[in-house]
Every structure is written in structure tokens, then in C-alpha cells.
Short mmCIF file of C-alpha atoms in Angstrom, two decimals:
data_model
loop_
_atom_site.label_atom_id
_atom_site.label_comp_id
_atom_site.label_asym_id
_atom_site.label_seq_id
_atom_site.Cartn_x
_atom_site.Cartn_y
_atom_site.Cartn_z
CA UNK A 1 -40.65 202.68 178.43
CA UNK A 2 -41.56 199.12 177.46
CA UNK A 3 -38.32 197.34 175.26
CA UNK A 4 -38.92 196.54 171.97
CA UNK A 5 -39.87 193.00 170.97
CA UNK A 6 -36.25 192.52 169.20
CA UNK A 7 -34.84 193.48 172.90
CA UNK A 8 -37.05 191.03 174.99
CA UNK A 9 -36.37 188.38 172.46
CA UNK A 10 -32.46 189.15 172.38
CA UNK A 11 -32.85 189.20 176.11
CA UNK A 12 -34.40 186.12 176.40
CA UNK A 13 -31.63 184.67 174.24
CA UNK A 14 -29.03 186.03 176.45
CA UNK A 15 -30.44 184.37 179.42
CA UNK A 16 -30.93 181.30 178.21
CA UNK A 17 -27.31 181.04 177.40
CA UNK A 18 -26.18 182.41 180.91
CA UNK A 19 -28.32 179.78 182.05
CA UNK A 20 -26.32 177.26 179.71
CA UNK A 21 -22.69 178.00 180.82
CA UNK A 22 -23.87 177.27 184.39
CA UNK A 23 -23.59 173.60 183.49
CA UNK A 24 -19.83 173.32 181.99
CA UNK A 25 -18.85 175.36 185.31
CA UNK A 26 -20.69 173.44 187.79
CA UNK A 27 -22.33 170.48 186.83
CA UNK A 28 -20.09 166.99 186.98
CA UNK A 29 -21.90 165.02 184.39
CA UNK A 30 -19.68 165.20 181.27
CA UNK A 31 -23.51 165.14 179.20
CA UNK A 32 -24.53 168.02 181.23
CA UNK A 33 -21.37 169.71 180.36
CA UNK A 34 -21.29 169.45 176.66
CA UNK A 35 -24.52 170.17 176.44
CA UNK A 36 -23.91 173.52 178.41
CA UNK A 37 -20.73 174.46 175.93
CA UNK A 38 -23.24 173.44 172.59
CA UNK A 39 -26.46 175.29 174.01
CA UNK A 40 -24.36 178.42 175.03
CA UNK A 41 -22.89 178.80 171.25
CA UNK A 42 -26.78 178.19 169.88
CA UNK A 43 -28.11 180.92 172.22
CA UNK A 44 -25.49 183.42 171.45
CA UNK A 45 -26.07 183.10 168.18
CA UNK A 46 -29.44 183.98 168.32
CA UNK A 47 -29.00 186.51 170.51
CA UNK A 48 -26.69 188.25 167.56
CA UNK A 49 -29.01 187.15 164.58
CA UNK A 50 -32.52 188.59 166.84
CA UNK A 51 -30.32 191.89 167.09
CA UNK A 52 -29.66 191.76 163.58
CA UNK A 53 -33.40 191.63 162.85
CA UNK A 54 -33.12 188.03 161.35
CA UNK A 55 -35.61 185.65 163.95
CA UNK A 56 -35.99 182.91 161.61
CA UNK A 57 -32.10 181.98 161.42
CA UNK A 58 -31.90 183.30 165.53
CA UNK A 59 -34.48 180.32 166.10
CA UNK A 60 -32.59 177.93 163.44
CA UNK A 61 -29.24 178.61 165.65
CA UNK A 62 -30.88 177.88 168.54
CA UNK A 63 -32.42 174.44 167.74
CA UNK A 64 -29.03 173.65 166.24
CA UNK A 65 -26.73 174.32 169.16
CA UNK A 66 -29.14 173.42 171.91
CA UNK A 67 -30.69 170.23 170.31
CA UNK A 68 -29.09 169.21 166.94
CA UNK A 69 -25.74 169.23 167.70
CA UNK A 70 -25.55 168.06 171.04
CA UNK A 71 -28.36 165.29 170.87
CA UNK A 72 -26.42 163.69 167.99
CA UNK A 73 -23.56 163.89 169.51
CA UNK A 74 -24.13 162.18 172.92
CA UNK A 75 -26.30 159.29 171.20
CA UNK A 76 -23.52 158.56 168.48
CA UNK A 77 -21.21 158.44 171.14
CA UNK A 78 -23.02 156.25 173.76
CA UNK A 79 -23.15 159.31 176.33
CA UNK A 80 -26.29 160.17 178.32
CA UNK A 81 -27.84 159.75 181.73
CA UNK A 82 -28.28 156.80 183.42
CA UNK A 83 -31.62 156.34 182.41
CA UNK A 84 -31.36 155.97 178.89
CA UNK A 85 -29.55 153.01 179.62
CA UNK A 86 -32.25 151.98 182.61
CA UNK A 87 -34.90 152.20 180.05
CA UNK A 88 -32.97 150.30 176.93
CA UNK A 89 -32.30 147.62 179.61
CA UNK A 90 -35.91 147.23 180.63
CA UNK A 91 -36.64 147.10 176.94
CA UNK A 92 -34.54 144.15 176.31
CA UNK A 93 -35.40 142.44 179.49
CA UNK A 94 -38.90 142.59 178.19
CA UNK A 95 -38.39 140.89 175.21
CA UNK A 96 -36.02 138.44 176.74
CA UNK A 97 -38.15 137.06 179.59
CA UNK A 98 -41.58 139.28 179.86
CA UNK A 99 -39.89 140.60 182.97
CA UNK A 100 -39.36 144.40 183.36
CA UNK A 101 -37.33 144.33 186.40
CA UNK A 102 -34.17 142.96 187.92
CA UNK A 103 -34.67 140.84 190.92
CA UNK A 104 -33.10 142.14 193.97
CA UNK A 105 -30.88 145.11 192.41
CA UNK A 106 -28.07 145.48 194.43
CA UNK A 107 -26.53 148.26 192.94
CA UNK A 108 -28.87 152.13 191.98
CA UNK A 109 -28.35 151.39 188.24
CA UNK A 110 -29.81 147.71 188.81
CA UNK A 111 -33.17 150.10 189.91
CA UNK A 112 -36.08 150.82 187.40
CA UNK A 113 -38.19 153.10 188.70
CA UNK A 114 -40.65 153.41 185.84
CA UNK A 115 -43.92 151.73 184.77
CA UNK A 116 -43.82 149.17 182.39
CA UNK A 117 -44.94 151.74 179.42
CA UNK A 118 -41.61 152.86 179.61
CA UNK A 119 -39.85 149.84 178.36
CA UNK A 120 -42.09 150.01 175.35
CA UNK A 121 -39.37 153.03 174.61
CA UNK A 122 -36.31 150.81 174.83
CA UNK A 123 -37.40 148.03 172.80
CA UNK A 124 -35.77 149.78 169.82
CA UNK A 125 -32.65 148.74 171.17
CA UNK A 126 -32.78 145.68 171.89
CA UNK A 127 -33.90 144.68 168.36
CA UNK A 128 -31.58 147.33 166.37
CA UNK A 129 -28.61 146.88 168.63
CA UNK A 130 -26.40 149.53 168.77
CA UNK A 131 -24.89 149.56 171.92
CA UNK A 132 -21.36 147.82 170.50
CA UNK A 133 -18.61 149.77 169.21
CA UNK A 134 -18.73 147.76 166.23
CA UNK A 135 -22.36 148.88 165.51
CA UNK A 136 -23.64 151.29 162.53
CA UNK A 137 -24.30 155.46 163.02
CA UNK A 138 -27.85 154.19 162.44
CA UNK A 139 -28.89 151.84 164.63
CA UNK A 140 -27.15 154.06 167.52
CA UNK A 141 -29.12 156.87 166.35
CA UNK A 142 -32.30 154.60 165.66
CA UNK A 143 -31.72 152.23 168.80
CA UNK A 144 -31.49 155.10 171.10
CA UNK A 145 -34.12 155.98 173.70
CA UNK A 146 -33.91 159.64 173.83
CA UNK A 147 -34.90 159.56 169.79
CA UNK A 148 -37.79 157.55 170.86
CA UNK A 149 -38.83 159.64 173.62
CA UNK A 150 -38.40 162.53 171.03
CA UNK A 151 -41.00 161.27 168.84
CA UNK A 152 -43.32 160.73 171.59
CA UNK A 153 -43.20 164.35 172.57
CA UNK A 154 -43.07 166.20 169.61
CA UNK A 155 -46.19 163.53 167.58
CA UNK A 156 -48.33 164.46 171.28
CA UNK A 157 -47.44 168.28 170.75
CA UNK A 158 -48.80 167.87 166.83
CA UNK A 159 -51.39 165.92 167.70
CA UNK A 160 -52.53 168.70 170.49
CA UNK A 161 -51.80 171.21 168.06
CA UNK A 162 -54.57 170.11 165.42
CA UNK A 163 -57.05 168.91 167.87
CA UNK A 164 -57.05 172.93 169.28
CA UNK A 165 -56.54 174.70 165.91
CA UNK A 166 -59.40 173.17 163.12
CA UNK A 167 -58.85 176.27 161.62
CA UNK A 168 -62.14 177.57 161.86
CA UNK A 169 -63.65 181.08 162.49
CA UNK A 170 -63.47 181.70 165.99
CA UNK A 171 -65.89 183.93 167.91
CA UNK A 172 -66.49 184.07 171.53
CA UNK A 173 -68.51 186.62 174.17
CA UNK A 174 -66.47 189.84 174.36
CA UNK A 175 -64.65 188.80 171.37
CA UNK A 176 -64.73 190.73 167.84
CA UNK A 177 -64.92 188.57 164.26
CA UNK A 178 -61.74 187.20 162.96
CA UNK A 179 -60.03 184.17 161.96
CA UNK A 180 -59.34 181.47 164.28
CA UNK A 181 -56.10 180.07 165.43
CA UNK A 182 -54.19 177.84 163.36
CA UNK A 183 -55.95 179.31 159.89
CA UNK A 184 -52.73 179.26 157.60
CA UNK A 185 -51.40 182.44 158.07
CA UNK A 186 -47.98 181.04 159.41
CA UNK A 187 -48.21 183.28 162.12
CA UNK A 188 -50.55 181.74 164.75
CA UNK A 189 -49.16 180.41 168.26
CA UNK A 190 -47.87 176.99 166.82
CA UNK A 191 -45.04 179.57 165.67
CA UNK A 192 -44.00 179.46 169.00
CA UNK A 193 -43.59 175.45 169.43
CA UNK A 194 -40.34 175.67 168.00
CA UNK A 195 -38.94 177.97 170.57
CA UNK A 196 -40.48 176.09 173.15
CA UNK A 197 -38.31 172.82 172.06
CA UNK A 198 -34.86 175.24 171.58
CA UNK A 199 -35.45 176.24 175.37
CA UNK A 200 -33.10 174.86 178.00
CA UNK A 201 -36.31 173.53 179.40
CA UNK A 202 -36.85 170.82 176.25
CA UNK A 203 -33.24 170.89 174.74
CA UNK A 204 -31.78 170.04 177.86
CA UNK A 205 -33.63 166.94 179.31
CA UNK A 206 -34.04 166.22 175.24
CA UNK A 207 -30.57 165.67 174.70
CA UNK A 208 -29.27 164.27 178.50
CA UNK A 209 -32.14 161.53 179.08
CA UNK A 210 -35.05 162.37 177.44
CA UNK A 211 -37.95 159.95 180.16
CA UNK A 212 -40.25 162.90 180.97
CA UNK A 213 -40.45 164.19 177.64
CA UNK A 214 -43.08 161.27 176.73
CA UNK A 215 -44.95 162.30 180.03
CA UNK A 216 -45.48 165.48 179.35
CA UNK A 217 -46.18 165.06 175.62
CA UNK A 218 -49.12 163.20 177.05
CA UNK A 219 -50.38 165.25 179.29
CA UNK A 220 -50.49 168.10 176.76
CA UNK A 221 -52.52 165.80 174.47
CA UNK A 222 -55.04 164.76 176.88
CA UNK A 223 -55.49 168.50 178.16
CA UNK A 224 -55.98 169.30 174.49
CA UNK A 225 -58.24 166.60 173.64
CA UNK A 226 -60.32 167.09 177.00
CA UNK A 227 -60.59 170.69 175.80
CA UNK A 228 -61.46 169.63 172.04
CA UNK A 229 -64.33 167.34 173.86
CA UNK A 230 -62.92 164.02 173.15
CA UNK A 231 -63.09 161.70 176.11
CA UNK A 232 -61.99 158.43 175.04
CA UNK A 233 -59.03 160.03 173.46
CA UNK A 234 -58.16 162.05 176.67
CA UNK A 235 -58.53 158.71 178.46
CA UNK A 236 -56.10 156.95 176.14
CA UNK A 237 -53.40 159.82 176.51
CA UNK A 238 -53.84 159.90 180.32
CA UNK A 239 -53.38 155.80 180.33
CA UNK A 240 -50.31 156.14 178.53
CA UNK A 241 -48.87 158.57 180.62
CA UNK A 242 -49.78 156.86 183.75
CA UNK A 243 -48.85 153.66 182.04
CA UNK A 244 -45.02 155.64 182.33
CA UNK A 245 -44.61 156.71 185.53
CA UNK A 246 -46.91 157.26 188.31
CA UNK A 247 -46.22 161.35 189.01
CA UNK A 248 -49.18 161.62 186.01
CA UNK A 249 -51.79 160.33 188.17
CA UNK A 250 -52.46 164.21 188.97
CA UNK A 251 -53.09 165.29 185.63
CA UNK A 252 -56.16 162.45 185.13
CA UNK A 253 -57.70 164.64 187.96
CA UNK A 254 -57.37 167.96 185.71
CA UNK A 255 -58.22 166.49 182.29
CA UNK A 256 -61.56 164.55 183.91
CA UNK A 257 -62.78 168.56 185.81
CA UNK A 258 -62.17 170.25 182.67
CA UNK A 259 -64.50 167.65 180.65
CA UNK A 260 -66.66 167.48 183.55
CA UNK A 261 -67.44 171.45 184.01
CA UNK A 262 -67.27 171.85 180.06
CA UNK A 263 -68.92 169.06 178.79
CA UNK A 264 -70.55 167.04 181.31
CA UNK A 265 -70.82 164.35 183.94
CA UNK A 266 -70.18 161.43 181.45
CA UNK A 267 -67.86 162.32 179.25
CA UNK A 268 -66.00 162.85 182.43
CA UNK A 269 -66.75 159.72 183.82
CA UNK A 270 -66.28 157.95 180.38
CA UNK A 271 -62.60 159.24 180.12
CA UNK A 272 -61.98 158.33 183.30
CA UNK A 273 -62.82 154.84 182.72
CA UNK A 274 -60.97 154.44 179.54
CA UNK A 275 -57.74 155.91 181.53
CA UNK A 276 -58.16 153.01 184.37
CA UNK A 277 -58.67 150.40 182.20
CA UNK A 278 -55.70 151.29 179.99
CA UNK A 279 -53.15 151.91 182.81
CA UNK A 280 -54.42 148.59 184.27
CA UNK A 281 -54.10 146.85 180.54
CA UNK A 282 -50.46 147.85 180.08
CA UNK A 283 -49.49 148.10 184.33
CA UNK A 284 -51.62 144.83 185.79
CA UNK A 285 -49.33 141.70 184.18
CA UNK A 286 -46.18 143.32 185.72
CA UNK A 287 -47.61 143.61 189.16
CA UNK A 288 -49.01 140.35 188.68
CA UNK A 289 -45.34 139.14 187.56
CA UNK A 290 -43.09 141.07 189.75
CA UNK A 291 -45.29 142.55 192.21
CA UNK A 292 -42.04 142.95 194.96
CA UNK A 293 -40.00 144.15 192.39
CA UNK A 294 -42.61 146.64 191.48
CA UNK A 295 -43.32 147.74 194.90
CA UNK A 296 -39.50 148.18 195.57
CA UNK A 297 -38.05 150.04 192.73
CA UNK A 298 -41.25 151.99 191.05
CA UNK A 299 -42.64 153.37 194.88
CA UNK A 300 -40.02 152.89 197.68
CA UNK A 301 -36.70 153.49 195.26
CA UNK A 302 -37.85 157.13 194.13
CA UNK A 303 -39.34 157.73 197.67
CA UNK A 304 -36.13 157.17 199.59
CA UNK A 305 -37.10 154.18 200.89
CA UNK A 306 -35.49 151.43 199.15
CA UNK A 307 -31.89 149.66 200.23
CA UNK A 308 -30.37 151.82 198.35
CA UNK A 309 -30.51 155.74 198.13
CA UNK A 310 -31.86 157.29 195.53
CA UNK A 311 -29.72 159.58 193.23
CA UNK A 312 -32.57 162.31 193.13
CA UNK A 313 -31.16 163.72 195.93
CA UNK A 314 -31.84 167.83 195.36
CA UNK A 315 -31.81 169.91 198.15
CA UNK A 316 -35.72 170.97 197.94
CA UNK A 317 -38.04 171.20 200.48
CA UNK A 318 -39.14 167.12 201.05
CA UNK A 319 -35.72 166.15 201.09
CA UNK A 320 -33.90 168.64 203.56
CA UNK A 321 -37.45 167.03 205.92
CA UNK A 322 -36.95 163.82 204.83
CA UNK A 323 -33.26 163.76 206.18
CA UNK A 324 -34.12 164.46 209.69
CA UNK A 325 -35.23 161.09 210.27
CA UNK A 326 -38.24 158.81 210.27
CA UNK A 327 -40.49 161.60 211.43
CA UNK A 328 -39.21 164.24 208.62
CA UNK A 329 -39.89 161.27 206.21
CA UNK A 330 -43.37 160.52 207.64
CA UNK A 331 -43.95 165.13 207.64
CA UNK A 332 -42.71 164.91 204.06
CA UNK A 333 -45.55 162.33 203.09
CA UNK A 334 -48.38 164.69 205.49
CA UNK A 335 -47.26 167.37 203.25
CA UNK A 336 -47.58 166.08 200.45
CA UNK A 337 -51.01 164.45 200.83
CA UNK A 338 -52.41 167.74 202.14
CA UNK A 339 -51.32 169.74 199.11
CA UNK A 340 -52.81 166.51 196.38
CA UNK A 341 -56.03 167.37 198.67
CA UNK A 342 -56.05 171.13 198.61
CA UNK A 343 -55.13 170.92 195.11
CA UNK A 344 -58.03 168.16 194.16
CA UNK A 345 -60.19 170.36 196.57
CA UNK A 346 -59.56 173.64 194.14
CA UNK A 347 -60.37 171.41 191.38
CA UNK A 348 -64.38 170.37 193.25
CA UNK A 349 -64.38 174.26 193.97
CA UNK A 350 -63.61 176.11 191.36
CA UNK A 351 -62.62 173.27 188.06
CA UNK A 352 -60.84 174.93 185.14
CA UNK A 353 -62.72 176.04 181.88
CA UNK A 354 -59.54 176.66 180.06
CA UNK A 355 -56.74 175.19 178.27
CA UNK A 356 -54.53 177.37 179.90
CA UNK A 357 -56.19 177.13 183.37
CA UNK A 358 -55.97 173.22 183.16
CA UNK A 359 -51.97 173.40 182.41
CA UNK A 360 -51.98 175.51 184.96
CA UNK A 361 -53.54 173.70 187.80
CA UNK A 362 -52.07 170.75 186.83
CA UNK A 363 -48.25 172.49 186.34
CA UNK A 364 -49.52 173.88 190.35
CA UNK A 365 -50.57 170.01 191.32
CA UNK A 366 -46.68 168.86 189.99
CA UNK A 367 -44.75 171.56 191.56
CA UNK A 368 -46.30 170.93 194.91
CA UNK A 369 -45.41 166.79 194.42
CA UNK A 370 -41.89 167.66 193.42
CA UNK A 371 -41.45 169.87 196.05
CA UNK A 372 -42.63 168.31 198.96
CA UNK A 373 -41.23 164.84 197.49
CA UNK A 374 -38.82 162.76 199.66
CA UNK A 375 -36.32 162.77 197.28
CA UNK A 376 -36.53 164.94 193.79
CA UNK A 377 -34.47 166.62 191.52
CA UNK A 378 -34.32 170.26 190.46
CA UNK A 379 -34.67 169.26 186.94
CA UNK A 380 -38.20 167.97 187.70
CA UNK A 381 -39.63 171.45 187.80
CA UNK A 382 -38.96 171.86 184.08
CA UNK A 383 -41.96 169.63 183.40
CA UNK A 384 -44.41 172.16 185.24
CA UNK A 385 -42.93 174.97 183.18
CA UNK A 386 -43.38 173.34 180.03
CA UNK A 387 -46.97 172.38 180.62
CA UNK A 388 -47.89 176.38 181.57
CA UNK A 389 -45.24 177.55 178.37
CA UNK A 390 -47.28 175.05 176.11
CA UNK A 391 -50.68 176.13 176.66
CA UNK A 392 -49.92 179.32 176.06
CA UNK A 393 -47.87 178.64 172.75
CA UNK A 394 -51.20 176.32 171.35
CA UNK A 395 -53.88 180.00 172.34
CA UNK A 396 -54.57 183.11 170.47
CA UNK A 397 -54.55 186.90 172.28
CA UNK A 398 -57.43 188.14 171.51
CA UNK A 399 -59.20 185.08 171.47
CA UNK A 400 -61.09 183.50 174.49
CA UNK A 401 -59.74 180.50 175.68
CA UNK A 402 -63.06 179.65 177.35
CA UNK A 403 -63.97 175.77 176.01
CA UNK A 404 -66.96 175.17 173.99
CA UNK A 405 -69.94 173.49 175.28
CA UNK A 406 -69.49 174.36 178.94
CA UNK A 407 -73.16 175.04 179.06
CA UNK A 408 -72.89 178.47 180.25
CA UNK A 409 -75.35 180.69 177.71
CA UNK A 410 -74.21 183.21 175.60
CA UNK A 411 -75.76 186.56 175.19
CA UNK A 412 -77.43 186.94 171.96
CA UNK A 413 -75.80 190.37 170.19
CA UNK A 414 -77.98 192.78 168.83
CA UNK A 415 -79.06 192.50 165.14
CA UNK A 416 -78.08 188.91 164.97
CA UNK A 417 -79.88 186.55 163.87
CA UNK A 418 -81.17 183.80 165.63
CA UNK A 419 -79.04 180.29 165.48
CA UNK A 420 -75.52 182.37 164.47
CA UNK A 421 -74.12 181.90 167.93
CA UNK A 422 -74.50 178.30 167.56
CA UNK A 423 -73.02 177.98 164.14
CA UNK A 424 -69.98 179.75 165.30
CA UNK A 425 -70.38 177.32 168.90
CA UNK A 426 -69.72 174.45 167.07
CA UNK A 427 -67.53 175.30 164.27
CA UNK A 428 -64.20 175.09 166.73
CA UNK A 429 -62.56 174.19 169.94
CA UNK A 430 -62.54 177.23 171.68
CA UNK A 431 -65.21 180.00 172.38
#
């Protein structure tokens, strides 16, 4: 007997908020903690409300315990992870002296181990202020990071959203006539965005710290645009992501197969060079500047390498090797070479020709890093499971999710007339 959608979605709830309570009963960060209490209460509620039939103010409660409340909260308050205030700093130290990093750190919240696109994210900050008790609810609320990191991700997600839903009639091979995704009926996929961001795997990072969010906003953007056929723009997304931290350099591999098998050898090679030459525009004058610094706290700080340890210190796979010694560290980096190749091999072998297929390669190309990693964090994963949860929020059932202009032909139906199949090729995203 298959449940009802009301029980899988009251379910679902109900997970969530088990999930939720784990962190005021075992985490020790006091952000972690409230978060857990807050996100528990939203997801409880929902659960009751999807029982009661009402969805609408199940997914309100939701983004208001898991994300309202507690995001407020923690950045009225000053409270977060430590790299909110790692990024403000970097901000500030940007505008101060054109230097991103502190020379020599002595001390693991001295270390910034981002690129310099992050600081671009804490400059807010350092011009608003914010950070004194004496200063004003708004500029702690506009000053802070995590609202800045916000915007990033959810402007990427809209941005994605339009380039894959023109709103268009939609047909493809083995697919009937019908209206395309995103055509105003307020019931296509983008319906389920919203739960995406209520899910512990956005509202928590959201409200805590908030750095990957921009990463993987980007990465959805440049998947969609690659998929929409827009190289430059997938270059520019993949150059800002990269321009962040260096764990995106897998997903330039992804966006530049899926324009390669779908739309050909130079838009491919044209996205690839806008990427380079934008991670190099906003990445070159701080290697130039501080290239010890760089080498020190963006590579050998999250690799375990570095003076001192790194906090990511999770208990996965790379880690446990990486403690054994210089040879575990030396396995740990074998490993994780061999699965970048097997995974860039797949790519040459068999590319992807979907939205979804891309997310998912690329969500398969992270897991592997985080995994095999020297040093990582549980809370890493969450990024893969957003990018495979996304693509399929932004496609239609029903629909195929195969990319136009891959340059495979279509078979001509019977009784139509000639030239139809390309009206329909070119009048959206996805055939």
C-alpha cells in the first residue's frame, strides 16, 4: 500500500525534526543548539498543520522556526560560527590594507582558509559596523555575513530558476503536448524551492555560518546556465565560485561536459576560458601579494598540514587515514586523486545530457573529495545533497530533462509537418 502524499510529507516533517533535536542533545556549539530547539518547534508544526491538510501554513512554520527565527536571532545577538567572523575579518582587512590574510596566524581563528571572493562577503561589515554593543538592529542585521551569503544563494537559485523555466511549450521525444515548466500555474517545481531552503540541509548552515551557501548557489547557476546554452554566463558563475573556495574546481569539469556533449566543442571551450580568466582576475593579486600566506592557510590549513590543526576534524574516511601518520596522509591524497580521475574519466566516457545528471555527477565528484579529504566535516556532505535536491526541484515529471541542442536527431512523428520539431527545439531549455 503506498502512503498517501499528506503521510510522506508529515513524515518527512517528523524526521526532519528528529534530526533537529539531535543538536540541543549532542552538539556543544551553543548556535548549533538553538538552532536545534527553533528548527524542532518549526518542523513539528508542520508536521501537525500537513496532517491537518493545511501545506501552505506547514511550509510557512517551517521556514519560520528553522530559518526566521533562529537566523535573526544569532545575527542580532553576535552568535555564529567562527567563520562568520573569519570572513567579516578578511573583509575589513581588505579594505584596510588590500591584504586578505594575517601574516603568520598563530592561533586557528587567525586562519582564512578561503579565496579572496570570499572577503567580498564581509565587506558589509566593515563599512556598516555592527559588531559593537552600542551598534543599531540594522547594521547587525545588514553588516552580517550570513545575510550576505543568503542573498548570494537564494539571487543564484532565481536566477537558475528563470534561465530553466522561459515558460514555453515544452515537447520532447517520448513526451506528449503540454505546457512547459515554470508556465504560471503556481504549481510547477519552483514550488518546491521553498522547502528545499526550510530543510535542515539550507536552514541549518543558513543560520550557523552561512560560507557554502554562496558556493553552491553558484554551482546551481552555472549547471543551469550550461544547460540553458549560455557559456560565458556559466563561465562567470563557475569563476565566482572558484573565486570562493577551491572545492568548486570540480564542478567547472561538469558544467564545461554538459556544454560540450550538448552544445559543442566551443562553447565548451569558451566557458572554460571565461571561468580561468575570472578566477585568475579576482585570485592572481592575492597570490601575487601574499603568496605564503595563501599557500599556508587556503591549501595546507584545510588539508591538515598547517602549524596548527584544523578544526574540521570529522571522523570520515580521509581523516581516520590521515591520522596514522605521514603515509595515511600521503594514502589519503592517492585516494583522492584516483577518485577526481575516475570521476573526470566518467565525465570523457559517458558526459551528462541532463540537468539532473550534471548535479548529480558533480554532487558524486564532492562526496568523493569530502570523503577521502584529510580533514572534513560531516556538515560538508549537505552541499552534495542540495545540488541533487535542487535539480530535481528546478524539472518537470513528465517532461524530459534531455538539453536542447545536443545534436542527437529527433524522430519526425507521423502527420507532422515538416519544421514543427524545430519550432518546439528552440522555443525552451529543455527537450
Amino acid at each position: 500500500m503506498t502512503p498517501s502524499p499528506t503521510a510522506r510529507w508529515t513524515t518527512g516533517w517528523l524526521l526532519a525534526a528528529a534530526w533537529a533535536l539531535s543538536f540541543p542533545l549532542f552538539s556543544s556549539l551553543a548556535p548549533h543548539r538553538l538552532w536545534g530547539w527553533c528548527a524542532a518547534a518549526g518542523y513539528l508544526a508542520a508536521a501537525t498543520a500537513t496532517a491537518l491538510g493545511r501545506r501552505r501554513a506547514a511550509l510557512a512554520a517551517a521556514l519560520l522556526g528553522a530559518v526566521a527565527v533562529p537566523l535573526l536571532w544569532l545575527v542580532l545577538t553576535g552568535q555564529g560560527q567562527s567563520e562568520v567572523t573569519v570572513v567579516e575579518r578578511s573583509g575589513r582587512l581588505l579594505l584596510e590594507s588590500g591584504r586578505l590574510y594575517v601574516d603568520r596566524p598563530a592561533h586557528v581563528e587567525e586562519y582564512t582558509p578561503y579565496l579572496p571572493g570570499m572577503a567580498l562577503l564581509g565587506i558589509p561589515r566593515a563599512l556598516l559596523g555592527g559588531d559593537g554593543d552600542g551598534a543599531g538592529w540594522a547594521a547587525r542585521l545588514l553588516g552580517d555575513a550570513r545575510i550576505w551569503c543568503a542573498a548570494v544563494l537564494f539571487g543564484c537559485l532565481w536566477a537558475a530558476r528563470r534561465l530553466l523555466h522561459g515558460g514555453t511549450t515544452v515537447r520532447g521525444p517520448g513526451c506528449g503536448p503540454g505546457r512547459g515548466p515554470g508556465v504560471g500555474t503556481g504549481r510547477g517545481p519552483g514550488g518546491l524551492l521553498p522547502v528545499l531552503v526550510a530543510s535542515p540541509v539550507v536552514a541549518l548552515p543558513l543560520a550557523v555560518s552561512g560560507v557554502d551557501l554562496p558556493l553552491a548557489g553558484l554551482c546551481c547557476l552555472a549547471l543551469a546556465a550550461a544547460a540553458a546554452g549560455r557559456p560565458v554566463l556559466t563561465g562567470a558563475a563557475l569563476a565566482g565560485a572558484c573565486a570562493l573556495k577551491w572545492t568548486a574546481l570540480p564542478a567547472v569539469a561538469v558544467a564545461v561536459a554538459l556544454l560540450a556533449v550538448c552544445r559543442g566543442g566551443w562553447p565548451a571551450v569558451r566557458c572554460a576560458l571565461v571561468a580561468a580568466g575570472g578566477t585568475a582576475l579576482v585570485v592572481l593579486p592575492a597570490v601575487l601579494l601574499q603568496p605564503a600566506e595563501v599557500g599556508r592557510q587556503v591549501f595546507a590549513f584545510p588539508t591538515g598540514r598547517a602549524a596548527v590543526p584544523t578544526p574540521a576534524s570529522s571522523p570520515l574516511p580521509g581523516r581516520l587515514l590521515a591520522e596514522l601518520g605521514p603515509w595515511g596522509w600521503y594514502l589519503t591524497v592517492g585516494l583522492l586523486l584516483a577518485g577526481g580521475l575516475a570521476v573526470a574519466g566518467s565525465l570523457l566516457a559517458r558526459p551528462p545530457r541532463t540537468v539532473a545528471a550534471a548535479a548529480d555527477r558533480l554532487a558524486l565528484g564532492l562526496t568523493l573529495a569530502f570523503l577521502l579529504a584529510p580533514a572534513g566535516r560531516f556538515g560538508y556532505l549537505a552541499l552534495p545533497v542540495l545540488l541533487s535536491v535542487w535539480a530535481r526541484s528546478v524539472t518537470v515529471p513528465g517532461v524530459s530533462r534531455v538539453v536542447t541542442g545536443s545534436g542527437r536527431p529527433w524522430p519526425r512523428p507521423s502527420g507532422r509537418r515538416p519544421g514543427a520539431e524545430r519550432s518546439e527545439r528552440t522555443g525552451g531549455h529543455f527537450a
